């Protein structure tokens, strides 16, 4: 353990705790080094990982290593340096502001599944490598640790550090050794349980200085077109039916919801596990699984068999093939999509009848609770045939309890009982935000930042639903925190009247008030996608209001209250839909760009959002938003426009909502706000009267997987998007919506080559 004296370090606390150590000398990532003098403190993150790579003769290797990140310095050891004072690192160096950390996803290594992070420099592709972690949650913590180091490097640049000196510093390279440097220590964060637990149990991030970690299933940040009605209880698990008339649906949707006594990482691992001995304890249907093919780190194909004796009406043995896709949100919640599939390696088998498992999803979210034991809300959603469901409801067919949908919905009850009977397999409750004393602007953003307390089991309010009709499922009426959450959920409409900004007040704070507004006529601007003439107009765009998006209210920092958004500050004037062979950056600089027109040059400010969609060919969805007055440079928007890339990455937020479309696409996309700069690579171009944001969706494996699913249904999808600058300080609240767009059944064939 790092210490301020040369005396032997004290014993380490239980794995996962955070120890604050004051150390004032700027120095190296080497643990246990002596320090003196004065300076600012930083944070240290350390834990066991696997270092993956290929050696000089082409053989893959997987080495257990202890990784330490302190400030912007990184060191890798063969053993834990806290237990071995004076141990020299085998690799060390600095994190550059050009570092990119990509979550590659799940990978099989040495007969175990791990989650891989790929590290590389945006400017030098030779400086790259991979590390592997036990769970997606642990991978996310390492991603945040590297992000903290990257912010430190950017912070040094903003403080006037010499660019040539920074370039001469040795960047951390997983393929080579680096010279020794020194760094100070402010706080130690242990990530992981140690080498013996790396492939068996997820890590915890805990602090002596605890803050509230209670958060549960969220309603999302956009209103969804589901209307769930409770229909019955099975083994203590509630069953709901979606009674909304969804235009994009192919069948009836049912879902079961239950509380499971484990954290989301652990439940996620159990759901994906192919260990039949474990699955036999909670899953009556999908127990014997075999991996057929790994598509990528977030998708695979599995084969399974089932004995007919458990559901009496099956006369022969059954087998099935289905695909699985999974995603982890910025709030730490998991979505797993399962669809029936076929595969050439698994043709029909003699003695087995091939059957199809219903399209289903899992949603796993942490539950708001004051108890020390972690809990999460698990939702199992199943699509079934309308005629089958109608017959069962009229009691004219066999019992629902003898059907495949029943077996699928019952998996939630199985998980609940399995974890209740095996509490030892549930790791301790993960902790929260780790604050560095370097700068408030450099505070690491953990999953809690994207999660608000909520104890509701329902999805977001449907359109037209009464606020007075909110269901009350909370049993802890005496709990103060729960009371706050409940108040938040039932007071969206009331809070919106009192706390959201009017368009006039918003313009007064964000735009220059004493300037003469420019009349903006969207008919003067023509993109490649036409403006919609009606709601059913395909391959078109419109600009909906912001009332269906939930944004942070004036009191968000104290009670997490969100309010309905108001009218957008900026006006959407055009949308382009291009197809290109390679990634297309800096659209606004193209000679034929709308921004280069004479009419556009008269506009005080234009925001260009360029969504780069990876496909064959690649697509660019470009949206142009205009302000009628110049932007106030001291406002939040002004600081975003002229701020650093690090500030923009930490603030640029997008809220998606699939208004119409296939239900599995809706579940994959979700309605949670996403900080795009944290999820994918964003490049910014600030010139003249515009700011262009190039959003490289292909830079994230997760985003690529989701967008690939969306493109398969894009011609039947109506999607709403809202963009905003996230408010993190009281003076910036309440939030406001910068702009919105509705894309109505966009046709890839209509994209224009450029």
XYZ file of C-alpha atoms in Angstrom:
754
model
C 0.000 0.000 0.000
C 1.197 3.480 -0.781
C 2.244 5.384 2.308
C 3.757 8.714 3.264
C 6.766 7.195 5.025
C 9.364 4.573 4.296
C 7.975 2.264 6.956
C 6.467 -1.050 5.899
C 2.918 -0.606 4.614
C -0.014 -1.544 6.790
C -2.083 -4.592 5.865
C -4.600 -4.149 3.074
C -8.272 -3.876 4.010
C -10.825 -6.264 2.555
C -10.783 -6.162 -1.240
C -12.964 -3.495 -2.704
C -12.485 -0.832 -0.006
C -11.096 2.614 -0.692
C -8.341 3.999 1.507
C -7.593 7.698 1.404
C -3.898 8.435 1.626
C -2.580 12.002 1.615
C 0.534 12.407 -0.475
C 1.669 15.672 -1.906
C 4.526 14.892 -4.258
C 3.806 14.760 -7.955
C 5.428 11.518 -8.981
C 5.212 8.067 -10.385
C 2.710 5.277 -10.553
C 5.111 3.101 -8.598
C 3.402 1.959 -5.418
C 5.208 2.357 -2.137
C 7.525 5.140 -3.241
C 8.514 7.744 -0.734
C 7.274 11.309 -1.158
C 7.625 14.709 0.366
C 7.025 18.347 -0.427
C 3.776 19.920 -1.506
C 1.456 19.562 -4.431
C -2.012 18.418 -5.300
C -3.277 14.905 -4.600
C -4.809 12.480 -7.057
C -6.526 9.100 -7.065
C -5.125 5.631 -7.514
C -7.059 2.757 -9.080
C -5.632 -0.723 -8.862
C -6.619 -4.345 -9.253
C -6.036 -7.636 -11.045
C -6.665 -7.940 -14.773
C -5.656 -10.233 -17.608
C -3.269 -8.830 -20.194
C -4.182 -10.279 -23.600
C -2.012 -10.166 -26.698
C -0.043 -11.950 -29.382
C 3.684 -12.627 -29.023
C 6.379 -12.260 -31.672
C 5.769 -15.713 -33.132
C 2.017 -15.223 -33.411
C 0.865 -17.124 -30.333
C -1.877 -15.630 -28.183
C -1.089 -15.121 -24.507
C -3.118 -14.323 -21.415
C -1.119 -13.120 -18.394
C -2.440 -12.266 -14.948
C -1.271 -8.759 -14.076
C -1.793 -6.137 -11.374
C -2.673 -2.765 -12.897
C -2.233 0.609 -11.171
C -3.527 3.959 -12.467
C -2.476 7.062 -10.565
C -3.255 10.464 -12.015
C -2.380 10.048 -15.685
C 0.327 7.461 -14.940
C -0.156 3.719 -15.457
C 1.970 0.810 -14.262
C 1.594 -2.959 -14.676
C 3.097 -5.516 -12.257
C 3.414 -9.276 -12.050
C 2.436 -9.182 -8.354
C 0.490 -6.851 -6.106
C 2.982 -4.060 -5.297
C 1.123 -3.254 -2.067
C 2.187 -6.650 -0.755
C 5.659 -6.425 -2.300
C 7.266 -3.026 -1.503
C 9.931 -1.984 -3.960
C 8.566 -4.183 -6.758
C 9.408 -2.768 -10.190
C 6.625 -2.493 -12.791
C 7.067 -4.443 -16.014
C 5.271 -1.736 -18.033
C 4.587 1.897 -17.257
C 3.881 5.190 -18.907
C 1.434 8.055 -19.267
C -2.139 8.137 -20.500
C -2.447 10.590 -23.365
C -5.433 12.799 -24.070
C -5.727 10.841 -27.345
C -6.393 7.528 -25.554
C -9.447 5.557 -26.685
C -10.872 2.788 -24.481
C -13.278 0.483 -26.308
C -15.395 -2.183 -24.616
C -14.985 -5.188 -26.908
C -17.373 -7.376 -24.924
C -17.461 -10.989 -23.794
C -14.690 -13.414 -24.790
C -13.810 -16.972 -23.820
C -10.320 -17.174 -22.279
C -8.849 -20.277 -20.626
C -12.235 -21.983 -20.233
C -13.767 -18.885 -18.658
C -15.683 -15.874 -19.943
C -14.113 -12.438 -19.469
C -14.942 -8.920 -20.676
C -12.320 -7.269 -22.837
C -11.216 -3.629 -23.058
C -9.171 -2.487 -26.044
C -6.854 0.486 -25.501
C -5.301 2.445 -28.347
C -4.140 5.922 -29.284
C -6.278 7.902 -31.671
C -3.122 9.285 -33.303
C -0.842 6.233 -33.132
C -2.547 2.905 -33.828
C 0.644 0.988 -32.935
C 0.161 1.854 -29.265
C -2.604 -0.563 -28.483
C -3.449 -3.594 -26.399
C -6.177 -5.424 -24.512
C -6.975 -6.193 -20.893
C -9.742 -8.476 -19.634
C -11.996 -8.208 -16.565
C -14.330 -10.551 -14.721
C -17.635 -8.743 -15.328
C -19.012 -5.902 -17.444
C -19.327 -3.863 -14.259
C -15.634 -4.260 -13.525
C -14.778 -3.394 -17.127
C -16.848 -0.238 -16.742
C -14.890 0.732 -13.611
C -11.591 0.354 -15.455
C -13.004 2.378 -18.331
C -13.873 5.142 -15.878
C -10.402 4.929 -14.317
C -8.742 5.389 -17.715
C -11.181 8.179 -18.484
C -10.091 9.889 -15.262
C -6.461 9.585 -16.339
C -7.317 10.957 -19.776
C -9.073 13.922 -18.181
C -5.965 14.535 -16.080
C -3.893 14.702 -19.263
C -6.363 17.139 -20.807
C -6.391 19.143 -17.586
C -2.611 19.491 -17.756
C -2.942 20.848 -21.294
C -5.515 23.455 -20.212
C -3.134 24.617 -17.453
C -0.514 25.519 -20.025
C 1.655 22.399 -20.009
C 4.171 22.436 -22.833
C 2.840 20.409 -25.784
C 6.284 19.262 -26.886
C 7.098 18.087 -23.357
C 3.807 16.176 -23.153
C 4.515 14.520 -26.473
C 7.977 13.510 -25.308
C 6.515 11.719 -22.299
C 6.282 7.989 -22.822
C 2.691 6.956 -23.457
C 1.538 3.762 -21.808
C 1.913 0.924 -24.279
C 0.762 -2.605 -23.537
C 3.375 -3.886 -26.000
C 6.484 -2.324 -24.446
C 8.291 -1.321 -21.239
C 8.394 2.277 -20.107
C 10.757 4.405 -18.060
C 10.156 5.250 -14.423
C 8.312 8.438 -13.429
C 6.879 9.733 -10.150
C 3.409 10.720 -9.123
C 1.528 11.700 -5.925
C -1.318 9.812 -4.289
C -4.594 11.107 -2.881
C -6.941 8.116 -2.791
C -6.593 4.396 -3.437
C -9.350 2.506 -5.220
C -9.066 -1.280 -5.381
C -10.813 -2.815 -8.381
C -11.320 -6.570 -8.243
C -11.122 -9.371 -5.701
C -7.658 -10.660 -6.534
C -6.269 -13.296 -8.893
C -8.081 -16.206 -7.297
C -11.437 -14.500 -7.843
C -10.849 -12.854 -11.218
C -12.868 -15.362 -13.229
C -15.330 -16.224 -10.490
C -16.577 -13.067 -8.883
C -17.001 -9.422 -9.857
C -15.143 -6.621 -8.179
C -16.528 -4.013 -5.829
C -15.590 -0.370 -5.575
C -16.139 0.801 -2.032
C -15.293 3.786 0.096
C -15.087 4.601 3.779
C -16.778 7.862 2.837
C -20.068 6.376 1.677
C -22.626 8.279 -0.292
C -26.089 7.143 -1.264
C -25.920 4.100 -3.513
C -29.628 3.436 -3.641
C -31.144 3.416 -7.029
C -33.512 1.103 -8.745
C -35.415 0.438 -11.950
C -35.768 3.665 -13.843
C -38.672 4.845 -15.873
C -36.333 6.243 -18.494
C -36.054 9.748 -19.886
C -38.753 9.509 -22.556
C -42.371 8.393 -22.391
C -42.945 4.943 -23.873
C -45.960 3.674 -25.779
C -46.575 0.691 -23.502
C -49.603 0.309 -21.268
C -48.996 -2.513 -18.813
C -51.877 -4.113 -16.943
C -51.444 -6.589 -14.114
C -53.127 -9.904 -14.996
C -52.012 -12.440 -12.397
C -49.343 -13.620 -9.964
C -47.187 -16.713 -10.572
C -45.092 -17.971 -7.668
C -45.044 -14.519 -6.152
C -44.005 -12.911 -9.456
C -46.276 -10.340 -11.057
C -47.358 -10.890 -14.679
C -48.354 -7.939 -16.870
C -49.908 -7.648 -20.321
C -49.253 -4.775 -22.716
C -52.726 -3.644 -23.745
C -51.542 -0.709 -25.874
C -52.219 -0.886 -29.593
C -48.610 -0.921 -30.734
C -48.383 -0.537 -34.496
C -44.951 -2.137 -34.694
C -45.709 -5.214 -32.627
C -46.036 -8.765 -33.980
C -47.830 -10.336 -31.020
C -48.968 -9.930 -27.447
C -46.345 -8.823 -24.936
C -46.235 -10.256 -21.436
C -43.718 -9.510 -18.745
C -42.905 -10.887 -15.315
C -41.229 -8.699 -12.700
C -39.545 -9.694 -9.468
C -36.952 -8.570 -6.961
C -33.774 -10.681 -6.873
C -31.348 -10.483 -3.953
C -28.146 -9.897 -5.927
C -26.452 -7.088 -7.796
C -27.062 -6.713 -11.565
C -23.575 -7.974 -12.516
C -24.131 -11.259 -10.702
C -27.627 -11.794 -12.118
C -26.402 -10.980 -15.614
C -23.624 -13.563 -15.334
C -26.113 -16.175 -14.159
C -28.540 -15.496 -17.016
C -25.777 -15.870 -19.628
C -24.141 -18.825 -17.911
C -24.098 -22.135 -19.771
C -23.218 -24.115 -16.633
C -26.000 -26.702 -16.577
C -25.467 -27.533 -12.906
C -26.293 -23.944 -11.949
C -29.090 -23.545 -14.469
C -30.774 -26.733 -13.284
C -31.321 -24.983 -9.955
C -33.428 -22.117 -11.359
C -34.299 -22.675 -15.038
C -36.883 -25.330 -15.923
C -36.586 -24.769 -19.678
C -33.229 -23.516 -20.970
C -30.863 -25.603 -18.877
C -28.641 -27.598 -21.230
C -26.953 -24.996 -23.423
C -24.107 -25.323 -25.896
C -22.278 -22.428 -27.544
C -22.595 -22.687 -31.328
C -20.918 -19.457 -32.464
C -19.643 -16.211 -30.983
C -20.630 -13.398 -33.329
C -18.814 -10.696 -31.363
C -18.318 -9.631 -27.775
C -22.009 -8.796 -27.427
C -23.755 -11.513 -29.426
C -23.661 -15.295 -29.722
C -25.732 -18.267 -30.892
C -26.535 -21.174 -28.542
C -28.170 -24.581 -28.887
C -30.210 -26.260 -26.199
C -32.307 -29.349 -25.497
C -35.256 -29.983 -23.232
C -36.864 -33.099 -21.779
C -40.667 -33.181 -22.353
C -41.665 -34.582 -18.963
C -41.756 -31.169 -17.280
C -44.492 -29.810 -19.574
C -46.957 -32.680 -20.090
C -48.273 -31.810 -23.512
C -44.907 -32.251 -25.215
C -44.717 -35.745 -26.722
C -41.066 -35.857 -27.824
C -37.736 -34.394 -26.879
C -37.263 -30.793 -27.964
C -34.253 -28.822 -29.111
C -33.862 -25.184 -30.117
C -31.384 -22.625 -31.410
C -31.508 -18.962 -30.473
C -29.304 -15.901 -30.596
C -28.444 -13.679 -27.610
C -27.469 -10.000 -27.668
C -26.620 -8.059 -24.535
C -25.891 -4.450 -23.657
C -24.863 -2.639 -20.487
C -26.162 0.899 -20.086
C -24.328 3.839 -18.544
C -26.579 3.413 -15.503
C -25.295 -0.146 -14.943
C -28.510 -1.801 -16.157
C -28.433 -4.787 -18.521
C -30.591 -5.662 -21.526
C -30.448 -9.146 -23.028
C -32.326 -9.924 -26.263
C -33.074 -13.537 -27.212
C -34.519 -14.492 -30.609
C -35.141 -17.845 -32.332
C -32.475 -18.597 -34.939
C -31.146 -21.261 -37.273
C -27.534 -22.278 -37.803
C -25.841 -24.517 -40.324
C -23.811 -26.201 -37.579
C -27.023 -27.315 -35.857
C -29.373 -28.943 -38.396
C -32.442 -30.871 -37.165
C -31.357 -33.714 -34.893
C -32.674 -37.267 -35.008
C -34.994 -37.997 -32.096
C -35.616 -34.314 -31.344
C -38.328 -31.988 -32.546
C -36.986 -28.522 -33.402
C -39.017 -25.823 -31.704
C -38.752 -22.066 -31.478
C -38.222 -20.244 -28.222
C -40.415 -17.142 -28.107
C -38.657 -13.794 -28.679
C -37.785 -12.540 -25.213
C -35.787 -9.917 -23.343
C -34.199 -9.612 -19.914
C -33.884 -6.272 -18.142
C -31.794 -6.167 -14.973
C -31.658 -2.926 -12.953
C -30.434 -2.122 -9.485
C -33.220 -1.569 -6.970
C -33.449 1.401 -4.657
C -33.206 0.007 -1.133
C -31.919 1.156 2.237
C -30.705 -2.362 3.064
C -27.033 -3.313 2.889
C -27.809 -6.397 0.774
C -27.825 -5.609 -2.966
C -31.074 -6.135 -4.823
C -32.182 -5.654 -8.375
C -35.382 -5.656 -10.381
C -35.465 -8.387 -13.019
C -37.963 -8.108 -15.870
C -38.624 -10.935 -18.327
C -40.568 -9.868 -21.411
C -42.072 -12.456 -23.785
C -43.863 -12.162 -27.117
C -46.641 -14.704 -27.664
C -49.259 -15.431 -30.292
C -52.449 -13.339 -29.877
C -54.694 -16.321 -30.592
C -52.968 -18.458 -27.951
C -53.290 -15.725 -25.345
C -56.933 -15.053 -26.199
C -57.785 -18.750 -25.935
C -56.078 -19.009 -22.574
C -57.897 -15.959 -21.238
C -61.215 -17.486 -22.350
C -60.177 -20.814 -20.717
C -60.817 -22.715 -23.958
C -57.362 -24.283 -24.251
C -54.862 -26.105 -22.108
C -53.469 -24.419 -19.036
C -51.050 -21.582 -19.535
C -48.866 -23.258 -16.895
C -48.000 -25.976 -19.435
C -46.659 -23.637 -22.110
C -43.222 -22.378 -23.111
C -44.165 -18.743 -22.336
C -45.024 -19.798 -18.796
C -41.641 -21.517 -18.408
C -39.900 -18.375 -19.664
C -41.817 -16.040 -17.367
C -41.156 -18.366 -14.429
C -37.406 -17.889 -14.810
C -37.661 -14.696 -12.742
C -39.089 -16.668 -9.818
C -36.371 -19.273 -10.290
C -33.642 -16.646 -10.103
C -35.181 -15.093 -7.013
C -35.258 -18.381 -5.140
C -31.811 -19.429 -6.363
C -30.083 -16.339 -4.997
C -32.144 -16.451 -1.807
C -30.897 -20.006 -1.214
C -27.288 -19.162 -2.156
C -26.443 -15.826 -0.513
C -22.713 -16.640 -0.499
C -22.443 -16.185 -4.273
C -23.646 -12.578 -4.068
C -20.729 -10.123 -3.774
C -20.888 -7.154 -1.450
C -22.743 -4.029 -2.495
C -20.681 -1.983 -4.945
C -20.002 1.568 -3.908
C -20.124 4.833 -5.723
C -18.354 7.973 -6.759
C -14.684 8.329 -5.917
C -13.710 11.981 -5.592
C -10.209 13.118 -6.406
C -8.815 16.222 -4.760
C -7.178 17.379 -7.988
C -10.140 19.265 -9.403
C -13.897 19.045 -9.278
C -13.822 18.993 -13.056
C -11.918 15.721 -12.905
C -14.287 13.756 -10.659
C -14.749 10.314 -12.084
C -18.250 9.735 -13.399
C -19.517 6.400 -12.118
C -22.637 4.568 -13.048
C -24.495 6.399 -10.295
C -24.309 9.635 -12.211
C -26.638 8.205 -14.794
C -29.042 6.648 -12.308
C -31.725 8.300 -10.268
C -33.436 6.622 -7.308
C -36.665 4.977 -8.293
C -38.596 2.125 -6.755
C -41.253 1.716 -9.427
C -41.532 -1.548 -11.328
C -43.363 0.015 -14.263
C -41.922 1.473 -17.427
C -42.241 5.167 -18.217
C -45.649 6.781 -18.310
C -47.529 6.125 -21.522
C -48.835 8.940 -23.616
C -52.167 10.196 -22.339
C -51.830 8.464 -18.973
C -53.090 10.398 -15.975
C -50.587 11.468 -13.367
C -53.178 10.765 -10.688
C -53.300 7.151 -11.771
C -49.736 6.212 -10.814
C -49.547 2.795 -9.215
C -48.164 2.599 -5.695
C -45.972 -0.450 -5.239
C -43.853 0.887 -2.407
C -44.116 -0.904 0.896
C -41.658 1.300 2.789
C -43.896 4.274 3.474
C -41.784 5.287 6.453
C -38.558 5.513 4.482
C -37.597 9.112 3.764
C -35.682 8.323 0.580
C -38.527 6.262 -0.776
C -40.861 9.125 -0.034
C -38.735 11.457 -2.093
C -38.727 9.027 -4.974
C -42.453 8.590 -4.851
C -42.944 12.341 -4.837
C -40.798 12.582 -7.911
C -42.824 10.044 -9.855
C -46.248 11.510 -9.179
C -45.274 15.129 -9.578
C -43.887 15.374 -13.087
C -46.775 17.538 -14.268
C -46.841 19.759 -11.173
C -43.065 20.154 -11.106
C -43.069 20.999 -14.779
C -45.327 23.983 -14.201
C -43.146 25.392 -11.447
C -39.607 24.448 -12.408
C -39.143 24.280 -16.162
C -38.015 27.292 -18.068
C -40.264 29.057 -20.517
C -38.935 29.642 -24.015
C -38.607 33.358 -23.280
C -36.641 32.907 -20.043
C -34.451 30.291 -21.704
C -33.534 32.670 -24.502
C -32.767 35.383 -21.962
C -30.238 33.163 -20.181
C -28.649 31.357 -23.146
C -28.855 33.903 -25.983
C -27.838 37.544 -26.266
C -31.019 39.398 -25.317
C -30.290 42.816 -26.814
C -29.653 41.508 -30.331
C -32.261 41.555 -33.086
C -33.506 38.027 -33.855
C -32.958 36.645 -37.338
C -36.056 35.252 -39.020
C -35.280 31.635 -39.889
C -37.420 30.122 -42.620
C -36.763 26.399 -42.946
C -38.094 26.503 -46.527
C -34.846 28.269 -47.479
C -32.819 25.224 -46.389
C -33.101 21.935 -48.215
C -31.557 18.706 -46.949
C -31.665 15.328 -48.629
C -34.514 14.235 -46.311
C -37.763 16.122 -46.787
C -39.788 17.660 -44.000
C -42.871 15.610 -43.138
C -46.237 16.764 -44.440
C -48.154 14.371 -42.185
C -47.511 11.876 -39.377
C -47.559 8.958 -41.823
C -45.201 10.515 -44.357
C -42.346 7.979 -44.767
C -38.666 8.869 -45.161
C -39.197 12.309 -43.641
C -38.387 14.385 -40.570
C -40.255 16.680 -38.212
C -39.450 18.487 -34.976
C -41.630 17.349 -32.057
C -41.934 19.264 -28.813
C -39.894 18.327 -25.774
C -42.776 17.445 -23.458
C -42.242 13.692 -23.906
C -38.648 13.861 -22.689
C -37.813 13.939 -18.978
C -34.972 16.273 -18.008
C -33.402 17.425 -14.748
C -35.491 19.897 -12.763
C -34.426 22.821 -10.619
C -34.094 20.668 -7.473
C -32.509 17.645 -9.159
C -29.320 17.747 -7.093
C -31.321 17.282 -3.869
C -34.335 15.138 -4.808
C -33.554 13.777 -8.323
C -36.801 15.308 -9.582
C -37.197 15.349 -13.345
C -39.604 17.448 -15.364
C -41.096 17.312 -18.835
C -38.999 19.179 -21.358
C -40.244 22.365 -22.973
C -39.862 23.817 -26.438
C -36.354 23.326 -27.915
C -34.021 26.312 -27.794
C -32.713 25.729 -31.330
C -34.771 25.283 -34.469
C -34.255 22.246 -36.686
C -33.883 23.573 -40.223
C -32.786 20.543 -42.264
C -31.729 16.869 -42.181
C -29.290 15.125 -44.527
C -29.016 11.366 -45.113
C -25.768 10.459 -46.884
C -24.078 7.192 -47.787
C -20.308 6.982 -48.046
C -17.641 4.317 -48.389
C -15.529 5.700 -45.544
C -16.258 7.724 -42.429
C -17.302 11.255 -43.348
C -16.101 13.957 -40.934
C -16.435 17.740 -41.098
C -19.629 17.758 -43.144
C -20.027 21.496 -42.578
C -16.811 22.203 -44.518
C -18.011 20.431 -47.662
C -18.503 22.984 -50.454
C -22.091 21.817 -51.018
C -22.954 21.735 -47.339
C -25.976 23.665 -46.152
C -23.711 25.488 -43.687
C -21.734 27.014 -46.583
C -24.819 28.578 -48.184
C -25.343 32.341 -48.089
C -28.551 31.949 -46.108
C -26.791 29.863 -43.448
C -23.952 32.356 -43.067
C -26.481 34.959 -41.898
C -27.613 32.754 -38.995
C -25.920 33.672 -35.679
C -25.194 30.074 -34.716
C -25.708 26.609 -36.228
C -25.245 23.304 -34.394
C -24.452 20.417 -36.728
C -24.908 16.912 -35.308
C -23.374 14.288 -37.606
C -24.319 10.739 -36.582
C -21.926 8.383 -38.380
C -23.654 5.017 -38.821
C -21.379 2.018 -39.492
C -22.766 -0.292 -42.188
C -22.088 -1.383 -45.755
C -22.054 1.312 -47.033
C -21.638 3.732 -44.145
C -24.334 6.318 -43.509
C -24.303 9.853 -42.146
C -27.415 11.289 -40.544
C -26.793 15.040 -40.269
C -29.099 17.417 -38.392
C -28.814 21.197 -38.522
C -30.090 23.351 -35.639
C -30.144 27.149 -35.781
C -30.341 29.944 -33.195
C -32.182 33.173 -33.979
C -29.790 35.205 -31.787
C -26.092 34.943 -30.900
C -25.272 32.611 -28.026
C -24.377 34.154 -24.672
C -20.740 33.164 -24.153
C -21.169 32.960 -20.368
C -24.151 30.609 -20.596
C -23.973 26.829 -20.353
C -24.446 26.550 -24.116
C -21.745 29.170 -24.699
C -19.294 27.293 -22.485
C -20.155 24.091 -24.336
C -19.622 25.645 -27.771
C -16.229 27.159 -26.953
C -15.153 24.703 -24.241
C -12.648 21.874 -24.289
C -13.396 18.491 -25.816
C -13.305 16.987 -22.321
C -16.024 19.390 -21.164
C -18.106 18.655 -24.247
C -17.705 14.883 -23.845
C -18.903 15.134 -20.242
C -21.964 17.204 -21.136
C -23.331 16.288 -24.595
C -26.398 14.156 -23.983
C -28.908 12.406 -26.214
C -32.288 10.915 -25.266
C -33.740 8.340 -27.718
C -37.312 7.091 -27.961
C -38.695 4.579 -30.454
C -42.249 5.855 -30.973
C -43.258 3.076 -33.367
C -41.412 -0.127 -34.143
C -40.755 -3.716 -33.184
C -40.776 -4.107 -29.416
C -37.345 -5.768 -29.204
C -35.796 -2.786 -30.989
C -37.501 -0.529 -28.442
C -36.017 -2.510 -25.562
C -32.540 -2.482 -27.130
C -32.535 1.271 -27.729
C -34.323 2.127 -24.493
C -35.287 5.598 -23.338
C -32.391 6.401 -21.019
C -30.320 9.501 -21.610
C -26.805 8.789 -22.861
C -23.703 10.949 -22.562
C -22.447 10.390 -26.093
C -18.909 11.519 -25.338
C -18.633 8.760 -22.728
C -20.208 6.053 -24.890
C -18.611 6.686 -28.295
C -15.909 8.877 -29.816
C -17.066 12.416 -30.563
C -15.010 14.850 -32.633
C -15.748 18.572 -32.539
C -15.221 21.238 -35.194
C -15.680 24.862 -34.092
C -15.449 27.444 -36.871
C -17.149 30.667 -37.915
C -20.798 30.523 -36.856
C -21.113 26.776 -36.300
C -20.116 23.850 -34.105
C -20.113 20.401 -35.687
C -20.225 17.263 -33.558
C -19.165 14.097 -35.394
C -20.508 11.118 -33.450
C -18.604 7.961 -34.441
C -21.096 5.227 -33.569
C -18.691 2.618 -34.944
C -16.140 3.425 -32.227
C -18.141 1.371 -29.716
C -18.852 -2.338 -30.063
C -22.052 -1.907 -28.054
C -23.277 0.944 -30.233
C -22.419 -0.990 -33.393
C -24.433 -3.945 -32.174
C -27.470 -1.832 -31.323
C -27.377 0.164 -34.556
C -27.062 -3.086 -36.515
C -30.307 -4.271 -34.925
C -32.015 -0.931 -35.618
C -30.981 -0.907 -39.298
C -32.739 -4.229 -39.776
C -36.064 -2.583 -38.893
C -35.338 1.036 -39.849
C -37.998 1.268 -42.573
C -40.721 0.493 -40.005
C -39.380 2.644 -37.159
C -40.413 6.098 -36.009
C -37.762 7.455 -33.647
C -37.591 10.661 -31.607
C -34.254 12.115 -30.506
C -33.594 14.976 -28.102
C -30.190 16.585 -27.630
C -29.162 18.693 -24.662
C -26.220 19.860 -22.601
C -26.259 18.107 -19.234
C -26.571 20.358 -16.193
C -24.400 19.349 -13.233
C -24.421 22.467 -11.065
C -27.296 24.204 -9.327
C -26.879 27.392 -11.355
C -27.273 25.374 -14.571
C -30.603 23.847 -13.544
C -33.230 23.247 -14.724
C -32.040 21.594 -17.902
C -33.452 22.537 -21.267
C -33.659 20.771 -24.614
C -31.391 22.093 -27.347
C -33.230 20.421 -30.207
C -35.395 17.495 -31.217
C -35.999 15.460 -34.343
C -38.483 12.792 -35.380
C -37.292 10.416 -38.093
C -40.175 8.666 -39.795
C -39.337 5.320 -41.421
C -36.055 6.366 -42.994
C -35.151 4.319 -46.052
C -31.448 3.399 -46.432
C -31.945 3.207 -50.204
C -32.858 6.902 -50.216
C -29.462 7.953 -48.826
C -27.591 10.283 -51.181
C -23.972 9.438 -52.166
C -21.450 12.145 -51.370
